[in-house]
PDB file of C-alpha atoms in Angstrom:
ATOM      1  CA  MET A   1     101.269  98.991  77.856  1.00  0.00           C
ATOM      2  CA  ALA A   2      98.021 100.940  77.568  1.00  0.00           C
ATOM      3  CA  GLN A   3      96.187  98.185  75.724  1.00  0.00           C
ATOM      4  CA  LYS A   4      92.598  96.988  75.664  1.00  0.00           C
ATOM      5  CA  ASP A   5      92.104  94.080  77.989  1.00  0.00           C
ATOM      6  CA  GLN A   6      91.402  90.612  76.681  1.00  0.00           C
ATOM      7  CA  GLY A   7      87.654  90.759  77.253  1.00  0.00           C
ATOM      8  CA  GLU A   8      87.281  94.058  75.402  1.00  0.00           C
ATOM      9  CA  ARG A   9      89.314  92.761  72.489  1.00  0.00           C
ATOM     10  CA  MET A  10      87.422  89.505  72.146  1.00  0.00           C
ATOM     11  CA  ASP A  11      84.164  91.454  71.897  1.00  0.00           C
ATOM     12  CA  GLN A  12      85.381  93.251  68.790  1.00  0.00           C
ATOM     13  CA  LYS A  13      84.302  92.165  65.340  1.00  0.00           C
ATOM     14  CA  GLN A  14      86.911  89.874  63.848  1.00  0.00           C
ATOM     15  CA  THR A  15      87.812  90.954  60.310  1.00  0.00           C
ATOM     16  CA  GLU A  16      91.218  89.386  59.549  1.00  0.00           C
ATOM     17  CA  ILE A  17      92.587  85.898  60.138  1.00  0.00           C
ATOM     18  CA  ILE A  18      96.073  84.548  59.468  1.00  0.00           C
ATOM     19  CA  GLU A  19      96.170  80.900  58.369  1.00  0.00           C
ATOM     20  CA  PHE A  20      99.127  78.584  57.731  1.00  0.00           C
ATOM     21  CA  SER A  21      99.141  75.862  55.079  1.00  0.00           C
ATOM     22  CA  ASN A  22     101.506  73.657  57.103  1.00  0.00           C
ATOM     23  CA  ILE A  23      99.372  73.954  60.273  1.00  0.00           C
ATOM     24  CA  PRO A  24      95.769  73.742  59.039  1.00  0.00           C
ATOM     25  CA  ASP A  25      94.182  73.902  62.503  1.00  0.00           C
ATOM     26  CA  LEU A  26      96.005  77.107  63.479  1.00  0.00           C
ATOM     27  CA  LYS A  27      94.093  80.329  62.877  1.00  0.00           C
ATOM     28  CA  VAL A  28      95.353  83.624  64.291  1.00  0.00           C
ATOM     29  CA  PRO A  29      92.903  86.556  64.295  1.00  0.00           C
ATOM     30  CA  ILE A  30      94.284  90.081  63.975  1.00  0.00           C
ATOM     31  CA  TRP A  31      92.987  92.688  66.395  1.00  0.00           C
ATOM     32  CA  ARG A  32      93.682  96.254  65.297  1.00  0.00           C
ATOM     33  CA  GLU A  33      94.487  99.019  67.774  1.00  0.00           C
ATOM     34  CA  PRO A  34      95.630 102.659  67.435  1.00  0.00           C
ATOM     35  CA  SER A  35      99.149 101.942  68.686  1.00  0.00           C
ATOM     36  CA  LYS A  36     102.612 101.257  67.300  1.00  0.00           C
ATOM     37  CA  GLU A  37     103.042  97.888  68.983  1.00  0.00           C
ATOM     38  CA  THR A  38     102.556  94.431  67.480  1.00  0.00           C
ATOM     39  CA  PHE A  39     102.406  91.402  69.751  1.00  0.00           C
ATOM     40  CA  LEU A  40     101.073  87.863  70.059  1.00  0.00           C
ATOM     41  CA  ALA A  41      99.087  86.505  72.997  1.00  0.00           C
ATOM     42  CA  LEU A  42      97.165  83.387  74.020  1.00  0.00           C
ATOM     43  CA  GLN A  43      93.636  83.104  75.401  1.00  0.00           C
ATOM     44  CA  PRO A  44      93.302  80.634  78.255  1.00  0.00           C
ATOM     45  CA  PRO A  45      92.281  77.906  78.760  1.00  0.00           C
ATOM     46  CA  LYS A  46      92.308  76.692  75.122  1.00  0.00           C
ATOM     47  CA  ALA A  47      95.537  78.522  74.232  1.00  0.00           C
ATOM     48  CA  LEU A  48      93.887  80.243  71.282  1.00  0.00           C
ATOM     49  CA  PRO A  49      96.372  82.689  69.758  1.00  0.00           C
ATOM     50  CA  TYR A  50      95.702  86.196  68.493  1.00  0.00           C
ATOM     51  CA  VAL A  51      97.886  89.059  67.320  1.00  0.00           C
ATOM     52  CA  VAL A  52      97.435  92.736  68.131  1.00  0.00           C
ATOM     53  CA  ALA A  53      98.690  95.100  65.445  1.00  0.00           C
ATOM     54  CA  PRO A  54      98.569  98.826  64.548  1.00  0.00           C
ATOM     55  CA  MET A  55      95.652  99.983  62.428  1.00  0.00           C
ATOM     56  CA  GLU A  56      97.883 100.789  59.448  1.00  0.00           C
ATOM     57  CA  ALA A  57     100.135  97.690  59.525  1.00  0.00           C
ATOM     58  CA  PRO A  58      99.811  95.689  56.247  1.00  0.00           C
ATOM     59  CA  ALA A  59      98.305  92.220  56.737  1.00  0.00           C
ATOM     60  CA  ASP A  60     101.283  90.516  55.070  1.00  0.00           C
ATOM     61  CA  GLN A  61     103.638  92.280  57.469  1.00  0.00           C
ATOM     62  CA  VAL A  62     101.598  91.081  60.440  1.00  0.00           C
ATOM     63  CA  ALA A  63     101.529  87.550  58.990  1.00  0.00           C
ATOM     64  CA  ALA A  64     105.331  87.619  58.679  1.00  0.00           C
ATOM     65  CA  PHE A  65     105.570  88.746  62.319  1.00  0.00           C
ATOM     66  CA  VAL A  66     103.544  85.703  63.397  1.00  0.00           C
ATOM     67  CA  GLN A  67     105.412  83.335  61.058  1.00  0.00           C
ATOM     68  CA  GLN A  68     108.752  84.309  62.601  1.00  0.00           C
ATOM     69  CA  ARG A  69     107.451  83.341  66.042  1.00  0.00           C
ATOM     70  CA  LEU A  70     105.538  80.176  65.199  1.00  0.00           C
ATOM     71  CA  GLY A  71     108.032  77.895  66.930  1.00  0.00           C
ATOM     72  CA  VAL A  72     107.858  79.603  70.314  1.00  0.00           C
ATOM     73  CA  LEU A  73     104.113  80.137  69.884  1.00  0.00           C
ATOM     74  CA  GLN A  74     103.594  76.386  69.515  1.00  0.00           C
ATOM     75  CA  GLU A  75     105.772  75.742  72.579  1.00  0.00           C
ATOM     76  CA  MET A  76     103.716  78.223  74.593  1.00  0.00           C
ATOM     77  CA  ARG A  77     100.469  76.620  73.442  1.00  0.00           C
ATOM     78  CA  THR A  78     101.765  73.227  74.551  1.00  0.00           C
ATOM     79  CA  ASP A  79     102.635  74.618  77.995  1.00  0.00           C
ATOM     80  CA  MET A  80      99.254  76.287  78.401  1.00  0.00           C
ATOM     81  CA  LEU A  81      97.235  73.288  77.220  1.00  0.00           C
ATOM     82  CA  LYS A  82      99.226  71.020  79.539  1.00  0.00           C
ATOM     83  CA  HIS A  83      98.557  73.330  82.470  1.00  0.00           C
ATOM     84  CA  PHE A  84      94.822  73.601  81.846  1.00  0.00           C
ATOM     85  CA  SER A  85      94.479  69.872  81.281  1.00  0.00           C
ATOM     86  CA  LYS A  86      95.046  69.581  85.044  1.00  0.00           C
ATOM     87  CA  THR A  87      92.792  72.398  86.244  1.00  0.00           C
ATOM     88  CA  ASN A  88      89.629  74.252  85.305  1.00  0.00           C
ATOM     89  CA  SER A  89      90.636  77.344  87.261  1.00  0.00           C
ATOM     90  CA  THR A  90      91.846  80.391  85.365  1.00  0.00           C
ATOM     91  CA  LYS A  91      93.054  82.026  88.580  1.00  0.00           C
ATOM     92  CA  CYS A  92      96.788  82.558  88.386  1.00  0.00           C
ATOM     93  CA  HIS A  93      98.757  80.179  90.625  1.00  0.00           C
ATOM     94  CA  PHE A  94     102.101  81.283  89.148  1.00  0.00           C
ATOM     95  CA  LYS A  95     102.853  78.009  87.426  1.00  0.00           C
ATOM     96  CA  THR A  96     104.053  77.386  83.874  1.00  0.00           C
ATOM     97  CA  GLY A  97     101.104  77.815  81.520  1.00  0.00           C
ATOM     98  CA  ASP A  98      99.254  80.172  83.856  1.00  0.00           C
ATOM     99  CA  VAL A  99      98.225  83.652  82.715  1.00  0.00           C
ATOM    100  CA  ALA A 100      98.966  86.774  84.740  1.00  0.00           C
ATOM    101  CA  HIS A 101      97.664  90.189  83.735  1.00  0.00           C
ATOM    102  CA  LEU A 102      99.675  93.388  83.758  1.00  0.00           C
ATOM    103  CA  LEU A 103      97.613  96.548  83.210  1.00  0.00           C
ATOM    104  CA  GLY A 104      94.931  94.462  81.533  1.00  0.00           C
ATOM    105  CA  ARG A 105      97.218  92.623  79.139  1.00  0.00           C
ATOM    106  CA  PRO A 106      97.523  88.835  79.568  1.00  0.00           C
ATOM    107  CA  PHE A 107     100.997  87.278  79.779  1.00  0.00           C
ATOM    108  CA  MET A 108     101.625  83.546  79.853  1.00  0.00           C
ATOM    109  CA  LEU A 109     104.020  82.522  82.600  1.00  0.00           C
ATOM    110  CA  ARG A 110     106.919  80.139  82.331  1.00  0.00           C
ATOM    111  CA  VAL A 111     108.471  79.246  85.697  1.00  0.00           C
ATOM    112  CA  ASN A 112     112.181  78.405  85.779  1.00  0.00           C
ATOM    113  CA  PRO A 113     114.588  77.311  88.524  1.00  0.00           C
ATOM    114  CA  LEU A 114     116.813  80.112  89.760  1.00  0.00           C
ATOM    115  CA  SER A 115     119.306  77.795  91.425  1.00  0.00           C
ATOM    116  CA  THR A 116     119.999  74.073  91.592  1.00  0.00           C
ATOM    117  CA  ASN A 117     121.452  74.428  95.082  1.00  0.00           C
ATOM    118  CA  LYS A 118     119.071  72.303  97.174  1.00  0.00           C
ATOM    119  CA  LYS A 119     120.492  73.703 100.410  1.00  0.00           C
ATOM    120  CA  THR A 120     119.189  77.194  99.661  1.00  0.00           C
ATOM    121  CA  LYS A 121     116.712  78.172 102.369  1.00  0.00           C
ATOM    122  CA  ARG A 122     113.645  80.309 101.974  1.00  0.00           C
ATOM    123  CA  GLY A 123     114.061  83.755 103.466  1.00  0.00           C
ATOM    124  CA  THR A 124     114.872  87.382 102.789  1.00  0.00           C
ATOM    125  CA  ARG A 125     117.938  86.566 100.681  1.00  0.00           C
ATOM    126  CA  THR A 126     115.975  84.123  98.530  1.00  0.00           C
ATOM    127  CA  ARG A 127     113.145  86.591  97.955  1.00  0.00           C
ATOM    128  CA  ALA A 128     115.633  89.294  96.972  1.00  0.00           C
ATOM    129  CA  ASN A 129     117.107  87.041  94.269  1.00  0.00           C
ATOM    130  CA  LEU A 130     113.799  86.173  92.615  1.00  0.00           C
ATOM    131  CA  ARG A 131     113.416  87.784  89.229  1.00  0.00           C
ATOM    132  CA  ALA A 132     111.484  87.864  85.974  1.00  0.00           C
ATOM    133  CA  THR A 133     112.038  88.595  82.295  1.00  0.00           C
ATOM    134  CA  MET A 134     109.352  89.792  79.885  1.00  0.00           C
ATOM    135  CA  TYR A 135     109.122  89.069  76.143  1.00  0.00           C
ATOM    136  CA  GLY A 136     106.627  91.657  74.973  1.00  0.00           C
ATOM    137  CA  ASP A 137     106.351  90.476  71.373  1.00  0.00           C
ATOM    138  CA  ILE A 138     104.922  87.103  72.463  1.00  0.00           C
ATOM    139  CA  SER A 139     103.294  88.140  75.774  1.00  0.00           C
ATOM    140  CA  LEU A 140     105.487  85.816  77.823  1.00  0.00           C
ATOM    141  CA  ILE A 141     107.041  86.348  81.244  1.00  0.00           C
ATOM    142  CA  ASP A 142     109.746  84.046  82.568  1.00  0.00           C
ATOM    143  CA  LEU A 143     109.757  83.801  86.350  1.00  0.00           C
ATOM    144  CA  PHE A 144     112.908  82.606  88.093  1.00  0.00           C
ATOM    145  CA  VAL A 145     112.348  81.053  91.516  1.00  0.00           C
ATOM    146  CA  VAL A 146     114.255  78.775  93.867  1.00  0.00           C
ATOM    147  CA  HIS A 147     111.389  76.356  94.487  1.00  0.00           C
ATOM    148  CA  ILE A 148     109.280  75.498  91.432  1.00  0.00           C
ATOM    149  CA  GLY A 149     105.605  75.398  92.390  1.00  0.00           C
ATOM    150  CA  ASP A 150     105.993  77.759  95.336  1.00  0.00           C
ATOM    151  CA  TYR A 151     103.081  80.203  94.990  1.00  0.00           C
ATOM    152  CA  ASP A 152     104.614  82.926  97.177  1.00  0.00           C
ATOM    153  CA  GLN A 153     107.912  82.895  95.303  1.00  0.00           C
ATOM    154  CA  GLY A 154     106.185  83.026  91.923  1.00  0.00           C
ATOM    155  CA  ARG A 155     103.960  85.887  93.025  1.00  0.00           C
ATOM    156  CA  THR A 156     106.914  87.757  94.552  1.00  0.00           C
ATOM    157  CA  ALA A 157     108.973  87.415  91.363  1.00  0.00           C
ATOM    158  CA  PHE A 158     106.067  88.635  89.243  1.00  0.00           C
ATOM    159  CA  LEU A 159     105.274  91.631  91.449  1.00  0.00           C
ATOM    160  CA  ALA A 160     108.917  92.680  91.721  1.00  0.00           C
ATOM    161  CA  PHE A 161     109.001  92.915  87.930  1.00  0.00           C
ATOM    162  CA  ALA A 162     105.486  94.325  87.458  1.00  0.00           C
ATOM    163  CA  GLN A 163     105.554  97.134  90.033  1.00  0.00           C
ATOM    164  CA  PRO A 164     107.988  99.476  88.202  1.00  0.00           C
ATOM    165  CA  VAL A 165     106.265  98.759  84.867  1.00  0.00           C
ATOM    166  CA  PHE A 166     102.940  99.658  86.463  1.00  0.00           C
ATOM    167  CA  ALA A 167     104.307 102.848  88.054  1.00  0.00           C
ATOM    168  CA  ARG A 168     105.888 104.130  84.828  1.00  0.00           C
ATOM    169  CA  ASN A 169     102.753 103.632  82.770  1.00  0.00           C
ATOM    170  CA  ILE A 170     100.241 104.887  85.327  1.00  0.00           C
ATOM    171  CA  HIS A 171     102.120 108.083  86.189  1.00  0.00           C
ATOM    172  CA  SER A 172     101.683 109.522  82.684  1.00  0.00           C
ATOM    173  CA  LEU A 173      98.031 108.456  82.573  1.00  0.00           C
ATOM    174  CA  LEU A 174      97.309 110.149  85.901  1.00  0.00           C
ATOM    175  CA  LYS A 175      98.774 113.352  84.497  1.00  0.00           C
ATOM    176  CA  GLN A 176      96.446 113.189  81.497  1.00  0.00           C
ATOM    177  CA  CYS A 177      93.444 112.482  83.726  1.00  0.00           C
ATOM    178  CA  MET A 178      94.210 115.344  86.109  1.00  0.00           C
ATOM    179  CA  GLN A 179      94.602 117.782  83.216  1.00  0.00           C
ATOM    180  CA  ARG A 180      91.068 116.911  82.115  1.00  0.00           C
ATOM    181  CA  VAL A 181      89.403 116.885  85.517  1.00  0.00           C
ATOM    182  CA  PHE A 182      91.471 118.950  87.979  1.00  0.00           C
ATOM    183  CA  PRO A 183      93.859 121.050  85.846  1.00  0.00           C
ATOM    184  CA  ASP A 184      94.848 123.283  88.782  1.00  0.00           C
ATOM    185  CA  ALA A 185      95.470 120.498  91.287  1.00  0.00           C
ATOM    186  CA  PRO A 186      99.034 119.389  92.098  1.00  0.00           C
ATOM    187  CA  LEU A 187     100.291 116.385  90.176  1.00  0.00           C
ATOM    188  CA  PRO A 188     101.902 113.547  92.137  1.00  0.00           C
ATOM    189  CA  LEU A 189     105.655 113.322  91.751  1.00  0.00           C
ATOM    190  CA  ALA A 190     105.754 109.597  92.423  1.00  0.00           C
ATOM    191  CA  VAL A 191     103.606 106.506  91.964  1.00  0.00           C
ATOM    192  CA  LYS A 192     104.333 103.559  94.246  1.00  0.00           C
ATOM    193  CA  CYS A 193     102.763 100.185  95.038  1.00  0.00           C
ATOM    194  CA  ARG A 194     102.371  98.273  98.267  1.00  0.00           C
ATOM    195  CA  PRO A 195      99.968  95.739  99.786  1.00  0.00           C
ATOM    196  CA  MET A 196      96.740  97.446 100.921  1.00  0.00           C
ATOM    197  CA  ARG A 197      93.742  95.525 102.171  1.00  0.00           C
ATOM    198  CA  ASP A 198      91.201  98.262 102.850  1.00  0.00           C
ATOM    199  CA  THR A 199      91.523 100.561  99.833  1.00  0.00           C
ATOM    200  CA  TRP A 200      92.755 100.711  96.249  1.00  0.00           C
ATOM    201  CA  VAL A 201      94.502 104.102  96.408  1.00  0.00           C
ATOM    202  CA  ARG A 202      95.976 106.478  98.996  1.00  0.00           C
ATOM    203  CA  ILE A 203      97.088 109.993  98.070  1.00  0.00           C
ATOM    204  CA  ASP A 204      99.821 111.555 100.200  1.00  0.00           C
ATOM    205  CA  LEU A 205      99.670 115.242  99.228  1.00  0.00           C
ATOM    206  CA  GLU A 206     102.364 116.228 101.709  1.00  0.00           C
ATOM    207  CA  ARG A 207     104.948 113.898 100.144  1.00  0.00           C
ATOM    208  CA  SER A 208     103.419 114.060  96.631  1.00  0.00           C
ATOM    209  CA  ILE A 209     103.084 110.285  96.421  1.00  0.00           C
ATOM    210  CA  VAL A 210     100.191 108.191  95.187  1.00  0.00           C
ATOM    211  CA  TRP A 211     100.149 104.735  96.727  1.00  0.00           C
ATOM    212  CA  PHE A 212      98.378 102.033  94.739  1.00  0.00           C
ATOM    213  CA  SER A 213      97.423  98.642  96.056  1.00  0.00           C
ATOM    214  CA  GLU A 214      99.593  96.028  94.366  1.00  0.00           C
ATOM    215  CA  SER A 215      96.325  94.185  93.722  1.00  0.00           C
ATOM    216  CA  LEU A 216      95.573  96.821  91.031  1.00  0.00           C
ATOM    217  CA  ILE A 217      98.606  95.831  88.944  1.00  0.00           C
ATOM    218  CA  PRO A 218      96.671  93.316  86.771  1.00  0.00           C
ATOM    219  CA  TYR A 219      93.721  95.632  86.059  1.00  0.00           C
ATOM    220  CA  PRO A 220      93.093  97.588  82.827  1.00  0.00           C
ATOM    221  CA  VAL A 221      94.526 101.100  82.855  1.00  0.00           C
ATOM    222  CA  ASN A 222      91.084 102.714  82.928  1.00  0.00           C
ATOM    223  CA  ALA A 223      90.173 100.751  86.055  1.00  0.00           C
ATOM    224  CA  VAL A 224      93.350 101.983  87.756  1.00  0.00           C
ATOM    225  CA  VAL A 225      92.727 105.591  86.710  1.00  0.00           C
ATOM    226  CA  PHE A 226      89.115 105.335  87.925  1.00  0.00           C
ATOM    227  CA  ALA A 227      90.302 104.095  91.322  1.00  0.00           C
ATOM    228  CA  TYR A 228      92.695 107.051  91.524  1.00  0.00           C
ATOM    229  CA  LEU A 229      90.137 109.629  90.392  1.00  0.00           C
ATOM    230  CA  ASN A 230      87.579 108.311  92.835  1.00  0.00           C
ATOM    231  CA  GLU A 231      90.073 108.937  95.639  1.00  0.00           C
ATOM    232  CA  ALA A 232      91.302 112.265  94.215  1.00  0.00           C
ATOM    233  CA  MET A 233      87.819 113.738  94.366  1.00  0.00           C
ATOM    234  CA  LYS A 234      87.867 113.305  98.164  1.00  0.00           C
ATOM    235  CA  HIS A 235      90.843 115.698  98.244  1.00  0.00           C
ATOM    236  CA  PHE A 236      90.064 118.157  95.454  1.00  0.00           C
ATOM    237  CA  ALA A 237      86.238 118.203  95.342  1.00  0.00           C
ATOM    238  CA  PRO A 238      84.959 116.849  98.668  1.00  0.00           C
ATOM    239  CA  ASP A 239      81.642 118.719  98.674  1.00  0.00           C
ATOM    240  CA  ILE A 240      80.318 118.043  95.171  1.00  0.00           C
ATOM    241  CA  SER A 241      76.952 116.424  94.543  1.00  0.00           C
ATOM    242  CA  ASP A 242      76.526 112.924  93.168  1.00  0.00           C
ATOM    243  CA  GLU A 243      75.570 114.393  89.787  1.00  0.00           C
ATOM    244  CA  GLU A 244      78.689 116.580  89.681  1.00  0.00           C
ATOM    245  CA  ARG A 245      80.784 113.619  90.715  1.00  0.00           C
ATOM    246  CA  ASP A 246      79.455 111.543  87.827  1.00  0.00           C
ATOM    247  CA  VAL A 247      80.277 114.364  85.394  1.00  0.00           C
ATOM    248  CA  LEU A 248      83.878 114.509  86.619  1.00  0.00           C
ATOM    249  CA  LEU A 249      84.220 110.741  86.380  1.00  0.00           C
ATOM    250  CA  GLU A 250      82.918 110.866  82.820  1.00  0.00           C
ATOM    251  CA  GLN A 251      85.523 113.483  81.954  1.00  0.00           C
ATOM    252  CA  GLY A 252      88.333 111.440  83.433  1.00  0.00           C
ATOM    253  CA  VAL A 253      87.284 107.894  82.516  1.00  0.00           C
ATOM    254  CA  PRO A 254      84.452 107.692  79.947  1.00  0.00           C
ATOM    255  CA  ASN A 255      83.758 104.008  80.728  1.00  0.00           C
ATOM    256  CA  TRP A 256      84.011 104.495  84.504  1.00  0.00           C
ATOM    257  CA  GLN A 257      80.826 102.567  85.250  1.00  0.00           C
ATOM    258  CA  GLU A 258      82.221  99.472  83.547  1.00  0.00           C
ATOM    259  CA  MET A 259      85.525  99.878  85.390  1.00  0.00           C
ATOM    260  CA  LYS A 260      83.704 100.322  88.698  1.00  0.00           C
ATOM    261  CA  ALA A 261      81.820  97.074  88.095  1.00  0.00           C
ATOM    262  CA  ILE A 262      85.042  95.200  87.315  1.00  0.00           C
ATOM    263  CA  LEU A 263      86.699  96.426  90.507  1.00  0.00           C
ATOM    264  CA  ALA A 264      83.635  95.465  92.536  1.00  0.00           C
ATOM    265  CA  ASP A 265      83.515  91.905  91.163  1.00  0.00           C
ATOM    266  CA  PRO A 266      85.512  89.589  93.466  1.00  0.00           C
ATOM    267  CA  ASN A 267      85.561  86.900  90.763  1.00  0.00           C
ATOM    268  CA  ASN A 268      86.832  88.965  87.833  1.00  0.00           C
ATOM    269  CA  ARG A 269      89.737  87.613  85.794  1.00  0.00           C
ATOM    270  CA  PHE A 270      92.168  90.244  87.113  1.00  0.00           C
ATOM    271  CA  VAL A 271      92.075  89.232  90.781  1.00  0.00           C
ATOM    272  CA  LEU A 272      95.671  88.532  91.777  1.00  0.00           C
TER     273      LEU A 272
END
């Protein structure tokens, strides 16, 4: 999941484009990354597709990957274009065609009915049954809710799926960061998420738990690690100068100033 976010990727120089003779208006740029994963994604609001591929993957192999998924890609584009024909807002409302981010990576949402039983009432039992399924190769998440169009149910289904994915990925990244910045400090045994209004991160040294605000789930991994490191310095280096603090941040998150600016922007594209 540790991918560049959409904005970073779109700023890169485009060097390869996949075209299809039977769909002349469809052009799919290839964005290369030092990873083993290949996946498709759509840019809202125009549903422009792109494919992310490993640096060494042959272009014809990447083209075949896209070709095999053209049918579902066209269906997804139709859903997204339909959604954005009714709104100019790119804020996620958890409707079909919307885009929700998970650790910086955009996923198109498709909202499905969980039950056709009209007598089902909203409540604890309903919320417990909400669920989601991710298709990583096409950057699609299916949400299953009782009431289509219900914002709270869509958000609950997404977060229930996203929280364990977030925790698994961030735990290993925190370990890497701490080894660079505070190699002798204790590593947290657990990463957990919960709603938090007044802070991004809380570190419970006694229980060896790091609590992250669930609002951080959509943000790029470096933004999450910056938020953690910023809090960790209060515990492990409380008396350092501003200059020393900046040095430690640079060691842990080289682009920390950019990540700080993203977190401080109330209108950024990752706000959940």
